[in-house]
Coordinates of N, CA and C in Angstrom, one line a residue:
X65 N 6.8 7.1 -6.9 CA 5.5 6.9 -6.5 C 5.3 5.5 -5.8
X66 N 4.8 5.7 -4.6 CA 4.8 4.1 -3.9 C 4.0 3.4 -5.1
X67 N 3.9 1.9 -4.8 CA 2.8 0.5 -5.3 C 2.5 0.0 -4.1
X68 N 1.5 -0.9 -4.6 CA 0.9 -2.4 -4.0 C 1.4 -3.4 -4.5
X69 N 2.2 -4.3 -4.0 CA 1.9 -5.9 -4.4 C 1.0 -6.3 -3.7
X70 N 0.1 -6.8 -4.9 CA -1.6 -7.7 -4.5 C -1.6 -9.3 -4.8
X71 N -1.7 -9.8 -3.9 CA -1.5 -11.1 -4.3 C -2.7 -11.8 -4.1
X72 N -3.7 -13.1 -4.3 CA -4.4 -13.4 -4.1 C -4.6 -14.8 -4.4
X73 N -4.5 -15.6 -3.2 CA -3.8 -17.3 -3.4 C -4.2 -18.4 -2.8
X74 N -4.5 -19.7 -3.4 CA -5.3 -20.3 -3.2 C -4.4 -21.4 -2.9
X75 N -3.8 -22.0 -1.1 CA -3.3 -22.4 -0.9 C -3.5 -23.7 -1.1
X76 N -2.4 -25.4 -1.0 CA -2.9 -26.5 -1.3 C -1.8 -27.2 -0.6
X77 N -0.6 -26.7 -0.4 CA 0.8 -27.5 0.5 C 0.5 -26.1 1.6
X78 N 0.2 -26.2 2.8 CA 0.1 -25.6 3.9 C 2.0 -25.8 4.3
X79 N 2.6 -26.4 4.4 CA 4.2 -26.9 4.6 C 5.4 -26.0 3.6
X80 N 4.7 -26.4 2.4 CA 5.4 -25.6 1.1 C 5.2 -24.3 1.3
X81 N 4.1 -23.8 1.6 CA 3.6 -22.4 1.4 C 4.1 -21.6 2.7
X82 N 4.1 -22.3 3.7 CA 4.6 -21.3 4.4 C 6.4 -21.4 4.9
X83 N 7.4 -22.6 3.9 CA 8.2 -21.9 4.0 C 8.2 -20.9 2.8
X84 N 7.8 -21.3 1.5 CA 7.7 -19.8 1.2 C 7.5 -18.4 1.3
X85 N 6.4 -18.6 2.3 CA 5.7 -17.2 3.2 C 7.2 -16.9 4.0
X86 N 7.8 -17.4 4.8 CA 9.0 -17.1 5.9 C 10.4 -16.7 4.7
X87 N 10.4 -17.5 3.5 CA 11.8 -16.5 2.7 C 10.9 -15.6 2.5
X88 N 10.1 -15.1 1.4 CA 9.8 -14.2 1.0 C 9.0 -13.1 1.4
X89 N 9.0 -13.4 3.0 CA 9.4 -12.1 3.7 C 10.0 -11.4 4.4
X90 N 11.3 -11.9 4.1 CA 12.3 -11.3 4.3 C 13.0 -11.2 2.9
X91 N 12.8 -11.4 1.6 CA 13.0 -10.6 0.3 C 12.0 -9.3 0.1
X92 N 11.1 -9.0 0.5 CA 10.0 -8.4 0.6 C 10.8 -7.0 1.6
X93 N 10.8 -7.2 2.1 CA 11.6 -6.6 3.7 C 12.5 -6.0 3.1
X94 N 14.0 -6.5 2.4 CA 15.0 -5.8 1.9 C 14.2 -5.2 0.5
X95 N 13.4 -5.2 -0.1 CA 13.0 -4.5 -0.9 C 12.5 -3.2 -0.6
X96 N 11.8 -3.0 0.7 CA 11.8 -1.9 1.2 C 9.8 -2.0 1.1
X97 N 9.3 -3.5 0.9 CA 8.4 -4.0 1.1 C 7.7 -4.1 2.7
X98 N 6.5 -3.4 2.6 CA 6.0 -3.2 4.0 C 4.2 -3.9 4.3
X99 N 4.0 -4.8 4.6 CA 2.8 -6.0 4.9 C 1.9 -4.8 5.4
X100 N 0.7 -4.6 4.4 CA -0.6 -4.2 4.9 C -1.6 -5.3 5.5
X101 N -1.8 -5.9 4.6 CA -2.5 -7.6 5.1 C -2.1 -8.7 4.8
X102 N -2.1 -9.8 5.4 CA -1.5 -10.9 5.2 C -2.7 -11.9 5.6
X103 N -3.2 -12.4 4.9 CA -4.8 -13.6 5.1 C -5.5 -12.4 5.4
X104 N -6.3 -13.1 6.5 CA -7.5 -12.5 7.2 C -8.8 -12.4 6.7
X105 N -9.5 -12.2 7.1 CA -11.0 -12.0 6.9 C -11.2 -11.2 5.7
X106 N -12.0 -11.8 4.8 CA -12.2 -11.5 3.3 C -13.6 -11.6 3.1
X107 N -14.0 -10.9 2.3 CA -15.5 -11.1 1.2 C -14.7 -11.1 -0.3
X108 N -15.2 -12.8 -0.8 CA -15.4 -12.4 -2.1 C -16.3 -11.9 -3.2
X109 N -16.6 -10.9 -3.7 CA -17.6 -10.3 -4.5 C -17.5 -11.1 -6.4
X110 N -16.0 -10.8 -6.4 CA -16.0 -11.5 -8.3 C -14.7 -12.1 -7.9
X111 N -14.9 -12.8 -9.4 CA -13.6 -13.4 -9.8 C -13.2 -15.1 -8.7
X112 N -12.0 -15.7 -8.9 CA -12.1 -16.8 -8.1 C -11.1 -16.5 -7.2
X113 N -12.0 -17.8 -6.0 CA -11.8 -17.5 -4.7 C -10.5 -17.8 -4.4
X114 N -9.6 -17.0 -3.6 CA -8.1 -17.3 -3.3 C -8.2 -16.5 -1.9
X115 N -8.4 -17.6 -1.1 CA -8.8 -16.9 0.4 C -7.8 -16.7 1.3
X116 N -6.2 -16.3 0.5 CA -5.1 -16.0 1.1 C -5.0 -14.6 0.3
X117 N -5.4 -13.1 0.8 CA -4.7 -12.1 0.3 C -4.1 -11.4 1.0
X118 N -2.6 -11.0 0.0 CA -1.6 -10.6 0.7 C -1.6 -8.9 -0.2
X119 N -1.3 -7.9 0.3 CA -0.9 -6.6 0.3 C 0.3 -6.4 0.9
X120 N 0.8 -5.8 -0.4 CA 2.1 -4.9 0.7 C 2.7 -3.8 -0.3
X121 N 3.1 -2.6 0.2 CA 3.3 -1.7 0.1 C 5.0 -1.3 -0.2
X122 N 5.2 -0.9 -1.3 CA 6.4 -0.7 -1.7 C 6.9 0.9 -1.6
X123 N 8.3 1.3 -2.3 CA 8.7 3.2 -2.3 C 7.8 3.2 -3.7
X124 N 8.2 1.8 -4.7 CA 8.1 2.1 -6.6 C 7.7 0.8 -6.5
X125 N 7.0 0.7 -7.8 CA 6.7 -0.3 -8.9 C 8.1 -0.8 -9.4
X126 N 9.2 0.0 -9.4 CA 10.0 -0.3 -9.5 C 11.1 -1.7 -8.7
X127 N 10.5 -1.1 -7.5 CA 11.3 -1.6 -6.4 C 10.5 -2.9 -5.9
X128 N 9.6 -3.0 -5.8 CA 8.4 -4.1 -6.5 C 8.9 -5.1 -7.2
X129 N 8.9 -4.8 -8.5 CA 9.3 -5.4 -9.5 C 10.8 -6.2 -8.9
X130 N 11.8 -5.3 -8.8 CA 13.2 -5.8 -8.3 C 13.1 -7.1 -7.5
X131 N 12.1 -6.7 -6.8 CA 11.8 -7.6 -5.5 C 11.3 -9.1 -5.8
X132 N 10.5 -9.3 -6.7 CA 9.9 -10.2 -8.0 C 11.2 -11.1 -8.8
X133 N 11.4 -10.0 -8.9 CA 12.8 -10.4 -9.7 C 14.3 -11.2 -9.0
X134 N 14.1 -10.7 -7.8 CA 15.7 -11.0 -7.0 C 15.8 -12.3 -7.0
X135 N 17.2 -12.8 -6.7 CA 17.3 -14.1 -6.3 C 16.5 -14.8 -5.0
X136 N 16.6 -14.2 -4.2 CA 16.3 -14.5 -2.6 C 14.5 -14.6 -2.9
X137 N 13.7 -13.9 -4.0 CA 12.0 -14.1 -4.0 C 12.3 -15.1 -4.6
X138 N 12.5 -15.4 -6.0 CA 12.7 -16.1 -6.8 C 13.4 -18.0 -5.8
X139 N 14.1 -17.9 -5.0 CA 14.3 -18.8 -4.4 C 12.7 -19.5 -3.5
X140 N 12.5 -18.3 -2.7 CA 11.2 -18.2 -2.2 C 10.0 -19.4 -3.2
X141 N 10.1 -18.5 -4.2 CA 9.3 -19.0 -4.7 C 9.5 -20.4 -5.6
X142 N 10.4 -20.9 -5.5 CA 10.4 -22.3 -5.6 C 9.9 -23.2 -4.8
X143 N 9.9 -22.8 -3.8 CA 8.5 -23.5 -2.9 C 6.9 -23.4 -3.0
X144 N 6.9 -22.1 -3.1 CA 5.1 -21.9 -3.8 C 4.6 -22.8 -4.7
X145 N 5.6 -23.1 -6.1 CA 5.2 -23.4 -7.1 C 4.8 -24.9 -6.7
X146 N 3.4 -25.6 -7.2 CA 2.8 -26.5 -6.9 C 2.2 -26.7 -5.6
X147 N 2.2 -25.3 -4.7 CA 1.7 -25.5 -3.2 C 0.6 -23.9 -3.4
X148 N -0.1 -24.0 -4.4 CA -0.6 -22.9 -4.4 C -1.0 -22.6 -5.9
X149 N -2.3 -22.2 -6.3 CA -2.6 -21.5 -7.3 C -2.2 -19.4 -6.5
X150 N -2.0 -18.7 -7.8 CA -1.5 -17.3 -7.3 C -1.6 -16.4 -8.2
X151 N -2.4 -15.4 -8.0 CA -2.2 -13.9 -8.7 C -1.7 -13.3 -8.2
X152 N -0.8 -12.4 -9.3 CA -0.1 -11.4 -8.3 C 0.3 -10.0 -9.1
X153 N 0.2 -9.0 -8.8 CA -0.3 -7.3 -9.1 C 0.5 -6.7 -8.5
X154 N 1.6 -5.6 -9.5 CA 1.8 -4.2 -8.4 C 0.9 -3.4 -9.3
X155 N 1.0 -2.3 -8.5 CA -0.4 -1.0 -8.7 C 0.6 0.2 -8.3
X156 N 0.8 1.0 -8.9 CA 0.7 2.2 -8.2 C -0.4 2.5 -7.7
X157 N 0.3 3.8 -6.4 CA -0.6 4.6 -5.8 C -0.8 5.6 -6.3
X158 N -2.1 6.2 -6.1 CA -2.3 7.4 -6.9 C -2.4 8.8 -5.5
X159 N -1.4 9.3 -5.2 CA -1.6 10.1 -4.2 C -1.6 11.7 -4.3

């Protein structure tokens, strides 16, 4: 069953964060991870504001997860860390 990775991020190193953004989408990519939105025009209704959200669409939650997990995100994401507050969700789809 496909997922979502939902992310929702409140950027603070613009430098850090987007080499992060450039590895980790290409870990995303070999995961078989496919970009619905990336920023863009938002309304927040609840919860706190992170006026970076990212969607993307996986095969599984599985494969998701993998992708979370690999070396190459995980590298990625040594740059995020302190350039960004971040939530982040897979979901199945219910189809």
């Amino acid at each position: 069953m496909p997922a979502l990775w939902i992310a929702h991020v409140k950027v603070s190193d613009d430098a850090a964060y987007g080499e992060y953004a450039r590895r980790a989408t290409t870990a995303i990519a070999e995961h078989g991870g496919v970009f619905i939105a990336r920023g863009g025009r938002y309304v927040q209704l609840e919860g706190p504001d992170r006026p970076r959200n990212v969607v993307a669409r996986f095969p599984s939650v599985e494969a998701a997860e993998a992708c979370y997990r690999s070396d190459a995100y995980q590298e990625a994401m040594s740059y995020a860390k302190g350039a960004a507050e971040r939530e982040l969700s897979i979901v199945d789809i219910d189809e």
